[in-house]
Short mmCIF file of C-alpha atoms and ligand atoms in Angstrom, two decimals:
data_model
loop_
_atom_site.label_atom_id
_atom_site.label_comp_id
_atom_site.label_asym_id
_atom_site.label_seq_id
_atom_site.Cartn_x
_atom_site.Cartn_y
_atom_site.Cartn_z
CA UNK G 1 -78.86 7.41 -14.37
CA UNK G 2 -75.39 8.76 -13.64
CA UNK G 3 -73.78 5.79 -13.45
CA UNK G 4 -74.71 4.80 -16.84
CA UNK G 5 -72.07 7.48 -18.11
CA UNK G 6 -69.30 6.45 -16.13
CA UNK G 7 -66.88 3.58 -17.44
CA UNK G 8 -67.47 0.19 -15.08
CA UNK G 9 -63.51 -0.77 -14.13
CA UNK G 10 -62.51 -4.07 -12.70
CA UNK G 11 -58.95 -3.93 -12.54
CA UNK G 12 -57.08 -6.80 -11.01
CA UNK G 13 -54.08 -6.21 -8.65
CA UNK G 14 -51.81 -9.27 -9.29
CA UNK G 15 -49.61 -7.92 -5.76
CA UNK G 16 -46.29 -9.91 -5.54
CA UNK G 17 -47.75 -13.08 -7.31
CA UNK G 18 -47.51 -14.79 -10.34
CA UNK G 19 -43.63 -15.18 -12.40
CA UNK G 20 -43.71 -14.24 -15.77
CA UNK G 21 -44.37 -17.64 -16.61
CA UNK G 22 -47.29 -18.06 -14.17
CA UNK G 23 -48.33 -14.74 -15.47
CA UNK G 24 -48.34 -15.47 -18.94
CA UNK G 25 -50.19 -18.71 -18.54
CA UNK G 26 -52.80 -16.89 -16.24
CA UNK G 27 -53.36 -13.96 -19.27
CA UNK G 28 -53.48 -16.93 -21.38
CA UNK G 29 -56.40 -18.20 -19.53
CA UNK G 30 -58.08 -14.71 -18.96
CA UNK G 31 -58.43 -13.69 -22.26
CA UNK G 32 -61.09 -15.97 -23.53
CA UNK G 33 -62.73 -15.88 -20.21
CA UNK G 34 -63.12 -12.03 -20.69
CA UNK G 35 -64.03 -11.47 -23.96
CA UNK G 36 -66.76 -9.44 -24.82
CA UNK G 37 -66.73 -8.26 -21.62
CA UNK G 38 -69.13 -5.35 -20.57
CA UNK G 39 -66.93 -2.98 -18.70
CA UNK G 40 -63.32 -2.18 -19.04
CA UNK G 41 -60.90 -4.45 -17.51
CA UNK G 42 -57.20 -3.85 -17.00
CA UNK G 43 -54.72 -5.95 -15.11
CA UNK G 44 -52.09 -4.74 -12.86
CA UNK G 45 -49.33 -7.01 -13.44
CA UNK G 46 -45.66 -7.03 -11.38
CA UNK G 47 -43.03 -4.97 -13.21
CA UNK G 48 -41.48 -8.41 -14.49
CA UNK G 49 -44.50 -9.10 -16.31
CA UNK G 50 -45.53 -6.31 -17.84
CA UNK G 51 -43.82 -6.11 -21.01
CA UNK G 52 -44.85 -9.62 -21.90
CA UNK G 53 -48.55 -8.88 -20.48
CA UNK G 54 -48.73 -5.88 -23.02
CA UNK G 55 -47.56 -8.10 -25.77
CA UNK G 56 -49.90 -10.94 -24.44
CA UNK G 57 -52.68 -8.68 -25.12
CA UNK G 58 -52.66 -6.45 -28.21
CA UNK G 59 -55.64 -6.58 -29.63
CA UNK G 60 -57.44 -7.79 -26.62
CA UNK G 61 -59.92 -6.23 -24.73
CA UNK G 62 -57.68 -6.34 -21.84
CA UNK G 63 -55.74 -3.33 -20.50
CA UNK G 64 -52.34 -3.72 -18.69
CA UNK G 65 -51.23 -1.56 -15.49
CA UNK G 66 -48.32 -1.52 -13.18
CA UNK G 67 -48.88 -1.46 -9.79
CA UNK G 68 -46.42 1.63 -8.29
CA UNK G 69 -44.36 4.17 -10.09
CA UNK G 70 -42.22 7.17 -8.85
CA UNK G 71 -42.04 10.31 -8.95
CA UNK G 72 -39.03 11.48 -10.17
CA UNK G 73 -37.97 11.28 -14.35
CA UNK G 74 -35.00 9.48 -13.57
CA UNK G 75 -31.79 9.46 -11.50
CA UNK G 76 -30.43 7.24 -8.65
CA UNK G 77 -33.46 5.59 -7.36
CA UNK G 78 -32.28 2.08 -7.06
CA UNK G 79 -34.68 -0.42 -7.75
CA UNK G 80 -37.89 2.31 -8.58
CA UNK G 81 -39.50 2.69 -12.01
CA UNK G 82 -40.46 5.90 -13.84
CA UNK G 83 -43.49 6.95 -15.53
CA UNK G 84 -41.71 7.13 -18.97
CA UNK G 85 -40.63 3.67 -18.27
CA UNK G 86 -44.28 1.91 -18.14
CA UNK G 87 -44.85 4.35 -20.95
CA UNK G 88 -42.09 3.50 -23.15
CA UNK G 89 -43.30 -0.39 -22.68
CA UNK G 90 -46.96 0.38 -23.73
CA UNK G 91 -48.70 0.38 -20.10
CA UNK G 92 -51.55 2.04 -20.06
CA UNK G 93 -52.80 2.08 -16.19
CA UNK G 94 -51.15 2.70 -13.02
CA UNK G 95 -52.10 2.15 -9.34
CA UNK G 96 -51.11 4.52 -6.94
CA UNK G 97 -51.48 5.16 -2.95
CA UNK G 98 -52.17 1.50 -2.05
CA UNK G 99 -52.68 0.67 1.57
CA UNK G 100 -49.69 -2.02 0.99
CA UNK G 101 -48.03 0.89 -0.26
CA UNK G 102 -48.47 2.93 2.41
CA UNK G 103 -48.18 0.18 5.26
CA UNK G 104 -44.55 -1.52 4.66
CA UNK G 105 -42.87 0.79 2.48
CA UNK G 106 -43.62 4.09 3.70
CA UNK G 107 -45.69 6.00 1.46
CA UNK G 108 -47.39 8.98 2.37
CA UNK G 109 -49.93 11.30 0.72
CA UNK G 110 -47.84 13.41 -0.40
CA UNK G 111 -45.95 10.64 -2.13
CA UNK G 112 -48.91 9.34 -3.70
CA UNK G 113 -49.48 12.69 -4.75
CA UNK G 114 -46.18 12.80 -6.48
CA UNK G 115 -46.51 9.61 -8.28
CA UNK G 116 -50.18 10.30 -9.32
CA UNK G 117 -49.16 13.73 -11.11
CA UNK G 118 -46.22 12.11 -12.15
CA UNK G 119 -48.20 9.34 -14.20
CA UNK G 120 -50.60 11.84 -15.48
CA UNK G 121 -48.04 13.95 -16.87
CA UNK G 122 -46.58 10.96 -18.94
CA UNK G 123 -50.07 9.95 -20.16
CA UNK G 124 -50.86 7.27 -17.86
CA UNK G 125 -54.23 6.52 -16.55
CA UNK G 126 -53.86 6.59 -12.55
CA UNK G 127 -56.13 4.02 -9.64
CA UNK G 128 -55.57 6.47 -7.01
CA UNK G 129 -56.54 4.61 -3.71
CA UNK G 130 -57.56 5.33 -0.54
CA UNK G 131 -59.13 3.92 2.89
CA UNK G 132 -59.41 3.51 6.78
CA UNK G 133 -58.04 1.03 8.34
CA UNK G 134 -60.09 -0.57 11.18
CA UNK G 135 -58.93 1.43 14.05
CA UNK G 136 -60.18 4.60 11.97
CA UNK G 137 -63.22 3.13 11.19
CA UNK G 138 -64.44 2.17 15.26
CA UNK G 139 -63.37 5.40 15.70
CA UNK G 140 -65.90 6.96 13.06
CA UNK G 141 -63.28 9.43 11.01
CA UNK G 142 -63.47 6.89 7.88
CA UNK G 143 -65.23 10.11 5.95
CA UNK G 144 -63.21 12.86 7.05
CA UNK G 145 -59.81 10.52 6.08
CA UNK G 146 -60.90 9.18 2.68
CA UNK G 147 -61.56 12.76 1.88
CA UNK G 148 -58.05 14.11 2.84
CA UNK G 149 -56.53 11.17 1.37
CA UNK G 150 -58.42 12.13 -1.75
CA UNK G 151 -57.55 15.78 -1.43
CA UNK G 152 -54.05 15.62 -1.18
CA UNK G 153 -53.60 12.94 -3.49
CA UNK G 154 -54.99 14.71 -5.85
CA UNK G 155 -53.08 17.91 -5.33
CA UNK G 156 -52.40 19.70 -8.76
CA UNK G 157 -54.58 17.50 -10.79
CA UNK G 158 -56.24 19.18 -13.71
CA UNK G 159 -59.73 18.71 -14.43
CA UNK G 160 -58.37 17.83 -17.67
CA UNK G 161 -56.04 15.18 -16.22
CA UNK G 162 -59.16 13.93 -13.99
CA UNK G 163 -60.52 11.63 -17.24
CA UNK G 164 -57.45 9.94 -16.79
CA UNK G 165 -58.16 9.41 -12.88
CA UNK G 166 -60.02 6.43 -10.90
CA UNK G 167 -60.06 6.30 -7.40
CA UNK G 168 -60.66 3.36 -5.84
CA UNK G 169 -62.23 3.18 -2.36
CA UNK G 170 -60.48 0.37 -0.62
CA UNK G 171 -60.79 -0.16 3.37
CA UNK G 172 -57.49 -1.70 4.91
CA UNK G 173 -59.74 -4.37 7.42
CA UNK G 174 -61.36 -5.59 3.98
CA UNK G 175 -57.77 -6.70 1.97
CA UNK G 176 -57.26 -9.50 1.81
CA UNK G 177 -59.58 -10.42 4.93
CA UNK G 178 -61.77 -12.25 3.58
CA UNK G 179 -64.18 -9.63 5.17
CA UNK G 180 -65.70 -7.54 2.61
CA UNK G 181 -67.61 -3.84 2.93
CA UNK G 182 -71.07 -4.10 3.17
CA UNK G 183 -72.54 -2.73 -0.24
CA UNK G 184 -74.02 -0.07 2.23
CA UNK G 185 -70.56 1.06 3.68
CA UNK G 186 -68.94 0.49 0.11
CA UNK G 187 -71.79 3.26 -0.92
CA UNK G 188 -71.39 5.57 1.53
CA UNK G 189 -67.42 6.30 1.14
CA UNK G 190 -67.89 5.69 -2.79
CA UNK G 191 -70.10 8.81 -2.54
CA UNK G 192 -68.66 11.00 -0.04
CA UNK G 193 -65.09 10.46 -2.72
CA UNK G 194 -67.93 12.09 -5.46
CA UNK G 195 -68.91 14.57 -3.41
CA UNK G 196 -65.38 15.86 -2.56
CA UNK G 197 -64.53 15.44 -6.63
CA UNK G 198 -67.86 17.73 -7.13
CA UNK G 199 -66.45 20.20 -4.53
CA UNK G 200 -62.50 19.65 -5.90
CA UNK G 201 -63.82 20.17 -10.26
CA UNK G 202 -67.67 20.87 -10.17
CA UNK G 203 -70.44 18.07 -10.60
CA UNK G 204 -69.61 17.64 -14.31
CA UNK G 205 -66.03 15.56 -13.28
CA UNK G 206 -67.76 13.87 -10.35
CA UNK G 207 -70.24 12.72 -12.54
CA UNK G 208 -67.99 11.14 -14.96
CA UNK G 209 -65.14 9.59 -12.31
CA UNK G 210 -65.04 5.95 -11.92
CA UNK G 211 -64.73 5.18 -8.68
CA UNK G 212 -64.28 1.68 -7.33
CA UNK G 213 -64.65 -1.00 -4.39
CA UNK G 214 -61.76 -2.88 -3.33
CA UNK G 215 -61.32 -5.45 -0.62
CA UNK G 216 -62.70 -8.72 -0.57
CA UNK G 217 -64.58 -8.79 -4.07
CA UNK G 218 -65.19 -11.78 -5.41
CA UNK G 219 -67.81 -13.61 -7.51
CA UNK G 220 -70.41 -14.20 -4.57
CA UNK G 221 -70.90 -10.24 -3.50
CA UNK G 222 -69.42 -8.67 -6.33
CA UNK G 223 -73.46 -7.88 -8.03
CA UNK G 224 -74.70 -6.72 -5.01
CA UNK G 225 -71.69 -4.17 -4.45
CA UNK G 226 -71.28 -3.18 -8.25
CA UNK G 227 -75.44 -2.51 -8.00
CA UNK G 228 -74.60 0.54 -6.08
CA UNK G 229 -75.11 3.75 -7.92
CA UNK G 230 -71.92 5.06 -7.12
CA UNK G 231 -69.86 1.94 -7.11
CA UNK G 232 -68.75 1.79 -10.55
CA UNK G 233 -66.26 -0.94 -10.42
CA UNK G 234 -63.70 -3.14 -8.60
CA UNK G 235 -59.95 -3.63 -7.71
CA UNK G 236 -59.55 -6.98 -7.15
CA UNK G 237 -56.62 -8.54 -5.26
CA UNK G 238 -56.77 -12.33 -4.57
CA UNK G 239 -59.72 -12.97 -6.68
CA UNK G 240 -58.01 -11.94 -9.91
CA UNK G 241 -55.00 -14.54 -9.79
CA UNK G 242 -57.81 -17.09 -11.05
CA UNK G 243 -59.18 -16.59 -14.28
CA UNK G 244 -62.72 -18.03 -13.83
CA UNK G 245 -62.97 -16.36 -10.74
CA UNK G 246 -61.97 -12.60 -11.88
CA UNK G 247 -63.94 -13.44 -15.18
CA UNK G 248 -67.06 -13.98 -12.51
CA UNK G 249 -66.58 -10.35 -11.44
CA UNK G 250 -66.03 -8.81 -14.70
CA UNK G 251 -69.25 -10.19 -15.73
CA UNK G 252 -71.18 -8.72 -12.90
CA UNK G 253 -69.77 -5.53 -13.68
CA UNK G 254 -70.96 -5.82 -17.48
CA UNK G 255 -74.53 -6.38 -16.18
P1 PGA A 301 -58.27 -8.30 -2.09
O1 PGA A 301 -57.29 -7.09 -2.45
O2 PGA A 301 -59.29 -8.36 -3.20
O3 PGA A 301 -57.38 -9.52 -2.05
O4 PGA A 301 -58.89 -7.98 -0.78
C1 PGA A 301 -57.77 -5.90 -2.99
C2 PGA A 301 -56.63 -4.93 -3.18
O5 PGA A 301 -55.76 -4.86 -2.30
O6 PGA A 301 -56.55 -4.21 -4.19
#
């Protein structure tokens, strides 16, 4: 099966949460829980965290990713981070294009398009995500806007650059809702994103992408989502600020 050559990604999304002493306590917590762990798993930490999340976990099997970067090298961009920044402090992952992102402080595609190509060029590994948000849903364009989002966000992207690409599917009415995707609906827009990376770099690159769920996983529905064949992992918000309870999901994922 395809999905057997992809990499399984559950990749928490700490948001504005956890200090760096909350944070170091909760990596403290997470790395037992997540040992031996089946599928890659990388946590997106706040910027204030970072460096002492990447020391936290050398020699883990845990992975450490910033949740925004910009665009630009450098320059007078009060209060923004560059790639060469999360670089320079041993990051390895970056998320880009989420709906939070989008909603309060005004990204665009074309901005997420910036910072995605941005990342890649300094050798990060990129979450690009995208979604409807309810209204867009009722009114039945979810497929046609996940695959413009997906299109312009990945604008300029390489084929080559795609192995360091995920995107992650994530509708806006499941964050933080409490009310999840159905596995079916989570299926359907996880494979109409592989079908527009087949028609964007051939089947080969489709193939390979991970592409994940996000919105609403937790431990009670993430097996029957992460059974899908083309959901191939999870961004997790509120379920990965407890350690037994993102540990749940990062077992599913391993199965
Ligand atoms: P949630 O957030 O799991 O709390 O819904 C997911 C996300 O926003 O990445």
């Amino acid at each position: 099966m395809d999905k057997q050559n992809r990499k399984a990604i559950i990749a928490g999304n700490w948001k504005m949460n956890k200090t760096a002493t909350e944070a170091a306590e909760l990596i403290d917590a997470l790395i037992p829980a997540v040992k031996g762990a089946g599928c890659e798993v990388v946590i997106c930490t706040p910027f204030t965290s970072l460096a002492a999340a990447v020391e936290k976990t050398r020699g883990t099997n845990l992975h450490v990713g910033a949740e925004n970067v910009h665009f630009e090298k450098s320059g007078a961009y009060t209060g923004e981070i560059s790639a060469d920044m999360l670089v320079d402090l041993g990051v390895e992952y970056v998320i880009t294009g989420h709906s939070e992102r989008r909603q309060y402080f005004a990204e665009t595609d074309e901005t997420v398009n910036k910072r995605t190509r941005a990342a890649l060029a300094a050798g990060l590994k990129v979450i690009v995500c995208v979604g409807e948000n309810l209204a867009q849903r009722e009114q039945g364009v979810t497929e046609e806007l996940v695959r413009l989002q997906t299109k312009i966000a990945l604008g300029g992207v390489s084929a080559e650059e795609m192995k360091n690409v995920v995107i992650a599917y994530e509708p806006v009415w499941a964050i933080g809702t409490g009310r999840t995707a159905t596995s079916e609906q989570a299926q359907e827009v996880c494979a109409a994103i592989r079908k527009v990376l087949a028609e964007l770099y051939g089947q080969a690159v489709a193939t390979a992408t991970t592409v994940q769920y996000g919105g609403s996983m937790n431990a009670a529905n993430a097996d029957e989502l992460l059974a899908k064949p083309d959901v191939d992992g999870g961004l997790i918000g509120g379920a990965s600020l407890k350690a037994d309870a993102f540990a749940a999901i990062v077992a599913a994922a391993g199965k």
